Coordinates of C-alpha atoms in Angstrom, one line a residue:
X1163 CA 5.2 15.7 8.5
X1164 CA 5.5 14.3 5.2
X1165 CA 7.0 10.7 4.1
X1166 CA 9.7 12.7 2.1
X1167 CA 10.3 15.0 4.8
X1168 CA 11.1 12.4 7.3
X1169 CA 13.2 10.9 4.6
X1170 CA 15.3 13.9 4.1
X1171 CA 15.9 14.1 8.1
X1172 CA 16.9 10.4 8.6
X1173 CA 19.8 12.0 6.6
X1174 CA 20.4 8.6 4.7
X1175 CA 19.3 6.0 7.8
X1176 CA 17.0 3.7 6.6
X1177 CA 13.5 4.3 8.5
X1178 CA 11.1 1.0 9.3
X1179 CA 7.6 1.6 8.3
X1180 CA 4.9 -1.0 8.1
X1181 CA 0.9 -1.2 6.3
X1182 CA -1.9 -2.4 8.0
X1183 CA -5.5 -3.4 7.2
X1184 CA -8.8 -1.7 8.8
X1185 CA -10.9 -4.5 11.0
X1186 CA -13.9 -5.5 9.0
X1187 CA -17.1 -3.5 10.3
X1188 CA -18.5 -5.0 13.7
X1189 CA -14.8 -5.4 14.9
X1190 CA -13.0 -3.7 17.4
X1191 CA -10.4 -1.1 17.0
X1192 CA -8.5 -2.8 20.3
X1193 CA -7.6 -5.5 18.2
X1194 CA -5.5 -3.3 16.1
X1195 CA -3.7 -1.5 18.5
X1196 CA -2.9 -4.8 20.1
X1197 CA -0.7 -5.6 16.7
X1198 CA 0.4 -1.7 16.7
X1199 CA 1.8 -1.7 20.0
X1200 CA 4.4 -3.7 19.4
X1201 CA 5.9 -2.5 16.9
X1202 CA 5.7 1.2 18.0
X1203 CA 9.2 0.5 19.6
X1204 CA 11.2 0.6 16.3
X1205 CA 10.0 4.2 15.7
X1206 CA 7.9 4.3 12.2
X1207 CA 7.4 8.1 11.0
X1208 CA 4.6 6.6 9.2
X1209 CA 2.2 3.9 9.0
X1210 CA 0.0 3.2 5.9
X1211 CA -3.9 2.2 6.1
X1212 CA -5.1 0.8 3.6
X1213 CA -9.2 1.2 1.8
X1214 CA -11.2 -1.6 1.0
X1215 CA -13.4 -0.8 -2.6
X1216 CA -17.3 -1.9 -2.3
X1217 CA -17.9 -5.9 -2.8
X1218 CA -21.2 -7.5 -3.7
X1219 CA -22.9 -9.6 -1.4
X1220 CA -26.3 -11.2 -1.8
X1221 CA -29.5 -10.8 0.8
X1222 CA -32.2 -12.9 0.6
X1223 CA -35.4 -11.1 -0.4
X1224 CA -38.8 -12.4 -0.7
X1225 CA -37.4 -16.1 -1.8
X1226 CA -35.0 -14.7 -3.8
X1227 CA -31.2 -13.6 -3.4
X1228 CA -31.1 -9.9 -4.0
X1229 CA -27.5 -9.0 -5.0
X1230 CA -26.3 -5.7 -3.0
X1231 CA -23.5 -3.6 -2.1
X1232 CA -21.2 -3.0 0.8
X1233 CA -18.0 -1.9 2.2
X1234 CA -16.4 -4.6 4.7
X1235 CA -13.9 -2.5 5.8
X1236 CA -14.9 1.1 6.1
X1237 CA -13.3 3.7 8.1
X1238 CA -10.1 4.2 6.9
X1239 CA -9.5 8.1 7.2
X1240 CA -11.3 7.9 10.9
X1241 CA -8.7 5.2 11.8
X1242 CA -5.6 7.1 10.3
X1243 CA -7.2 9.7 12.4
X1244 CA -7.2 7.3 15.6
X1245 CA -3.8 6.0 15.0
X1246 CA -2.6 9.6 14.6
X1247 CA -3.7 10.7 17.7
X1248 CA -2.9 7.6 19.8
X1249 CA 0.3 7.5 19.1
X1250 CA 1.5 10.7 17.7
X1251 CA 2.6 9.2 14.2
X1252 CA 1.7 10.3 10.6
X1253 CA -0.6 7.7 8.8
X1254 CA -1.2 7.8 4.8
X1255 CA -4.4 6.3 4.3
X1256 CA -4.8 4.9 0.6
X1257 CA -6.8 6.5 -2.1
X1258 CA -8.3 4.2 -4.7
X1259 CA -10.2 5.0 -8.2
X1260 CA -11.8 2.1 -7.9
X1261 CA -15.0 2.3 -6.0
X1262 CA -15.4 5.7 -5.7
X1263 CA -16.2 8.8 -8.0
X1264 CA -14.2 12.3 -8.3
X1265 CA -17.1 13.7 -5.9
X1266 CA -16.3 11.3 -2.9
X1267 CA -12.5 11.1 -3.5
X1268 CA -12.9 15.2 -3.0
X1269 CA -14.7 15.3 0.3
X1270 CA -12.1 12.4 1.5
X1271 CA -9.4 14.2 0.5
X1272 CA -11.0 17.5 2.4
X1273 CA -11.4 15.3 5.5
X1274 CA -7.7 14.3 5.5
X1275 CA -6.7 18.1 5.2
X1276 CA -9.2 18.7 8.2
X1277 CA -7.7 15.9 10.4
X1278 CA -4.4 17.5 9.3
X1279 CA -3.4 14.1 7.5
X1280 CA -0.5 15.5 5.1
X1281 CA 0.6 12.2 2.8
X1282 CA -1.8 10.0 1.1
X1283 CA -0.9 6.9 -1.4
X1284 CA -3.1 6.8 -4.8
X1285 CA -3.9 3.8 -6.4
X1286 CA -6.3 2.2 -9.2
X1287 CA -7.5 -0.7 -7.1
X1288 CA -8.2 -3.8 -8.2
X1289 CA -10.8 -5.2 -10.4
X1290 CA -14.2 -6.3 -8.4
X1291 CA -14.5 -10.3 -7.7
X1292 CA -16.7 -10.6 -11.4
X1293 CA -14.8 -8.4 -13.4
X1294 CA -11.6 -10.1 -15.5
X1295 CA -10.4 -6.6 -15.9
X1296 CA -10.5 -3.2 -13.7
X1297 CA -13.5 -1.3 -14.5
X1298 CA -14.0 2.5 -13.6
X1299 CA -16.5 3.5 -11.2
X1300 CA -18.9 5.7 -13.1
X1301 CA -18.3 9.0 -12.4
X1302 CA -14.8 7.5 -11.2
X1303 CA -11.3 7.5 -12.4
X1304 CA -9.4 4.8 -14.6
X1305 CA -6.1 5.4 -14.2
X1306 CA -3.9 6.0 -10.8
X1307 CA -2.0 8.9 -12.7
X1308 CA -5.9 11.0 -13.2
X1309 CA -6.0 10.5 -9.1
X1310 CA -2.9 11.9 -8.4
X1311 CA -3.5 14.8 -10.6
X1312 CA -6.9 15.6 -8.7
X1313 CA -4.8 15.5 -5.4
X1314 CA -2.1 17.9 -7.3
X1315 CA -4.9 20.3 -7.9
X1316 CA -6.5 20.1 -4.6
X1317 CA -3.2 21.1 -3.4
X1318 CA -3.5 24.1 -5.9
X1319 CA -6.8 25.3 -5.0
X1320 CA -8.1 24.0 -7.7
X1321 CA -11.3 21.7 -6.9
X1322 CA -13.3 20.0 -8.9
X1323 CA -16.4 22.6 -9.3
X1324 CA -14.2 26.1 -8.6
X1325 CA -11.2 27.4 -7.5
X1326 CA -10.7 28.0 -3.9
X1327 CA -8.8 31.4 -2.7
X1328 CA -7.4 30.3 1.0
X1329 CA -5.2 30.9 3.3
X1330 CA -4.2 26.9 4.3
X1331 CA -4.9 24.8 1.5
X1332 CA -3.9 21.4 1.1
X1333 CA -0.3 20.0 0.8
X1334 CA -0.6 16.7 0.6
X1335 CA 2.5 14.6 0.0
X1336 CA 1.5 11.6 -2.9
X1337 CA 2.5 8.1 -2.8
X1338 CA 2.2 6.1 -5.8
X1339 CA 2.7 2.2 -6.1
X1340 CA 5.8 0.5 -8.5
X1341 CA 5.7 -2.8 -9.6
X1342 CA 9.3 -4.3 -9.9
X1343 CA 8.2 -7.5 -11.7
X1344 CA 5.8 -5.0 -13.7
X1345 CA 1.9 -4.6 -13.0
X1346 CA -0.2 -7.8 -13.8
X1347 CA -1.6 -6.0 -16.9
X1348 CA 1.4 -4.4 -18.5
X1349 CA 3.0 -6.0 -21.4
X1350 CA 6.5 -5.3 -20.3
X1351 CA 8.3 -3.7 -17.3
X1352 CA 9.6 -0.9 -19.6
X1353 CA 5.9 -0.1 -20.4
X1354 CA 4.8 -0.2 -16.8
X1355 CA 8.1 2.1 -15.8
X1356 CA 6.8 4.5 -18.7
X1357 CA 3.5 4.6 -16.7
X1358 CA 5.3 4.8 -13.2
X1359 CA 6.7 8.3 -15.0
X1360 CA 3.5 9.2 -15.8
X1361 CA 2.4 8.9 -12.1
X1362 CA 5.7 11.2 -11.1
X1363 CA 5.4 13.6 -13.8
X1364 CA 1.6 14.3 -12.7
X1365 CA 3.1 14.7 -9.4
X1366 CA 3.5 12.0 -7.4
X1367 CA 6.6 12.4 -4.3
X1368 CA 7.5 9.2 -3.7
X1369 CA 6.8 5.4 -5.1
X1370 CA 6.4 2.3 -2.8
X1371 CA 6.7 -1.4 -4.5
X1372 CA 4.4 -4.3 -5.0
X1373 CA 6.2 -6.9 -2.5
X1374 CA 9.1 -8.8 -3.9
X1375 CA 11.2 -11.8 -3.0
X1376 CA 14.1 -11.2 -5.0
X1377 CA 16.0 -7.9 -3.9
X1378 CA 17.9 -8.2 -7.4
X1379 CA 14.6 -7.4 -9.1
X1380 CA 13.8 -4.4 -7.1
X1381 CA 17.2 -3.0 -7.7
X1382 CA 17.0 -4.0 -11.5
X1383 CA 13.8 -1.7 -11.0
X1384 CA 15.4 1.4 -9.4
X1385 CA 18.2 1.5 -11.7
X1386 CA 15.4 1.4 -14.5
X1387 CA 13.8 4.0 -13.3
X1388 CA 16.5 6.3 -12.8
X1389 CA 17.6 5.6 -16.4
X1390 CA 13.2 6.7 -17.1
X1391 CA 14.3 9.6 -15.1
X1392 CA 12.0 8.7 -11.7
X1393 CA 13.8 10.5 -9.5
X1394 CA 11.5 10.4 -6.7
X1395 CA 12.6 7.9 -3.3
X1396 CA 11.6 4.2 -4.1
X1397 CA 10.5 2.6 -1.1
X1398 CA 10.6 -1.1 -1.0
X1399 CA 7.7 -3.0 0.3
X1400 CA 7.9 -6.8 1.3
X1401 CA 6.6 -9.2 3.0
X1402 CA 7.3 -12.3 4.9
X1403 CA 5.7 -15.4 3.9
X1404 CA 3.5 -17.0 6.5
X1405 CA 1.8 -20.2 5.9
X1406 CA 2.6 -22.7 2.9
X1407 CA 0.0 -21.7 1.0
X1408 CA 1.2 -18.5 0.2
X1409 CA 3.4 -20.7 -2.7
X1410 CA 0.4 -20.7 -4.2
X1411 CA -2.3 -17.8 -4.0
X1412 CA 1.1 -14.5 -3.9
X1413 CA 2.1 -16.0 -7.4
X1414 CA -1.4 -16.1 -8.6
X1415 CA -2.7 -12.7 -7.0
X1416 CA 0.1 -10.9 -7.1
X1417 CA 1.9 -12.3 -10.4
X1418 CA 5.3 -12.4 -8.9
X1419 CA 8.0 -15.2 -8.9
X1420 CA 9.9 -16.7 -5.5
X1421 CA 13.0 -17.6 -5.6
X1422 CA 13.5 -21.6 -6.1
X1423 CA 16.1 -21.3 -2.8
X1424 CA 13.1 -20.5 -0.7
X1425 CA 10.3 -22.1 -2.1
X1426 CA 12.5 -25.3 -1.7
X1427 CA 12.7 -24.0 2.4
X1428 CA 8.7 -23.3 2.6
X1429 CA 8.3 -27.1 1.2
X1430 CA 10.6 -28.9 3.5
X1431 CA 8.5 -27.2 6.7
X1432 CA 6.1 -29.6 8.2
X1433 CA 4.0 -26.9 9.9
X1434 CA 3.1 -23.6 9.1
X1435 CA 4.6 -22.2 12.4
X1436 CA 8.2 -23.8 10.8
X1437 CA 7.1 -21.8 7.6
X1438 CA 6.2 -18.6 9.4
X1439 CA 9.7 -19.1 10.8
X1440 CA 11.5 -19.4 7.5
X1441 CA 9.5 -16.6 6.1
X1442 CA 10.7 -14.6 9.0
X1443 CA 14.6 -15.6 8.5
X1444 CA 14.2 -15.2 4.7
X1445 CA 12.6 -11.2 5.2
X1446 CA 15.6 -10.7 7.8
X1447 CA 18.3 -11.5 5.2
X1448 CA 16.2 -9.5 2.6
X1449 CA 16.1 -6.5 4.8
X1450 CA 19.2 -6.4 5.7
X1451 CA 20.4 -6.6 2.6
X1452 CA 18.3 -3.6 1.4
X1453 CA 19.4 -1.5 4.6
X1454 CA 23.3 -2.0 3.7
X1455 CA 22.3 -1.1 0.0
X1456 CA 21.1 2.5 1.5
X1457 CA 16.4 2.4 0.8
X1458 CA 15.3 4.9 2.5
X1459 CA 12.8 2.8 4.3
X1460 CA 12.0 -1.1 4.6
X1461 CA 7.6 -0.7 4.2
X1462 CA 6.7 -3.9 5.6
X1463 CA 2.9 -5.6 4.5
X1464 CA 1.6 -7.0 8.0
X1465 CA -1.4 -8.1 7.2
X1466 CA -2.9 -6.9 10.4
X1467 CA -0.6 -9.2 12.3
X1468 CA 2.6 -7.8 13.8
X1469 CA 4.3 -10.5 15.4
X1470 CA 6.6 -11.6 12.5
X1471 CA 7.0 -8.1 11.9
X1472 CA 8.5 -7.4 15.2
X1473 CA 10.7 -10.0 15.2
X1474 CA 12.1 -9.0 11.7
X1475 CA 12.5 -5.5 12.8
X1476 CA 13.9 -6.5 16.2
X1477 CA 16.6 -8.6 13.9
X1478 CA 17.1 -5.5 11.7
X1479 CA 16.6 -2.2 13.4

């Protein structure tokens, strides 16, 4: 079923979905079902996988370090795929431009159709570890919006050498990403909303958000939108804050603020397990918050981890 589908038949009940993170190649799958079980309780219609683009890494080759590249985290349609069947849930596993040309997004996109996969979430990516800016594959798209309208025509028939007459072609339901403190490289939020419109008008069905901290900014950004004439379900995504760190490297990846309230909480903790804890309390009240104000779903970032996740859920659904 599609993520707008199951929207439409929670008939206004806010669903609990959650993001996890494929286990780095010469890991085992067990690992993440351990942090999938427990959170299979509080019924998610969907959960999202996300894709890894290629990194360099250097091999040592006749006395000399011979830059190469690799995936560390492959498999992400196969794992939707395992998920899927394992527990009987939809999975949208996350399309990038970055990393990949037209060609390969194509026979991805034909695997999902095969595996019967009916929502996927196109993104740029992010910029490799030596670029300053995002770069396009060669061969590859730049921008999120020329992804989505591949997937649109895909779901026309129309692929990228020929036009396909069949019976069952694809339908895939498109998720695009929203930024409610703006994307890192717009120059203002009204430009990045202009952009988010872009993404819809191409033919995007729903939008999740970057992670926020501040539920006054992500309704700020949904009553923006509305006035861009988005009209597609915005689906907040957050995240709990876990170790004291995370003061640090969520600003500076991420470009987004915390609030002084909890930052001032996150700095009184002696441990990280008394941070984990405030990070928990801190997503309850923001979920709870965003459940009385009617989101059609709470999309939590785990991490791979689940068991802050479960107690926030436990505390909120």
């Amino acid at each position: 079923m599609k993520v707008t589908e199951h929207i439409k038949k929670a008939n206004g009940k806010t669903l609990f979905s959650f993001e996890i993170i494929p286990p780095k190649k010469g890991k085992n799958i067990r690992e993440l079902y351990d942090n999938i079980d427990p959170l299979m309780e509080f019924k998610p219609p969907f959960i999202d996988v996300t894709t890894s683009r290629e990194e360099y890494v250097y091999v040592e080759k006749d006395g000399l370090l011979d830059r190469q590249i690799t995936r560390m985290r492959p498999g992400t349609v196969g794992i939707c795929a395992a998920i899927k069947h394992k527990y009987n849930v939809d999975t949208v596993p996350h399309v990038l431009c970055g990393g990949f040309t037209r060609e390969e997004t194509e026979y991805l996109l034909v695997d999902c159709h095969y595996l019967g996969i009916e929502n996927v979430m196109a993104l740029r990516g992010d910029a490799m570890n030596h670029q300053k800016y995002f770069e396009a594959s060669e061969g590859g798209h730049k921008y999120a919006c020329d992804l989505v309208k591949q997937i649109r025509n895909m779901n026309d028939g129309k692929y990228l050498h020929d036009v396909i007459e069949a019976d069952h072609k694809s339908d895939f339901c498109i998720g695009v990403a929203g930024y409610p403190e703006k994307h890192l490289e717009a120059p203002s939020l009204q430009s990045d909303l202009k952009r988010l419109k872009e993404k819809v008008d191409a033919g995007a069905d729903y939008i999740v958000t970057q992670m926020f901290f501040d539920n006054s900014k992500f309704f700020r950004f949904v009553e923006e939108a509305k006035k861009m004439g988005i009209d597609v379900p915005i689906i907040p995504g957050i995240k709990p804050i876990a170790v004291e760190r995370h003061l640090q490297i969520l600003p500076q990846v991420f470009k987004i603020d915390l609030p002084e309230e909890l930052i001032h909480e996150v700095e009184k903790c002696k441990t990280n397990a008394e941070v984990r804890q405030v990070g928990v309390e801190w997503c309850i009240k923001q979920s709870k918050e965003l459940v009385d104000a009617g989101v059609p779903t709470v999309h939590y970032y785990s991490m791979g981890k689940s068991s802050n996740i479960q107690k926030i859920a436990a505390a909120v659904f």
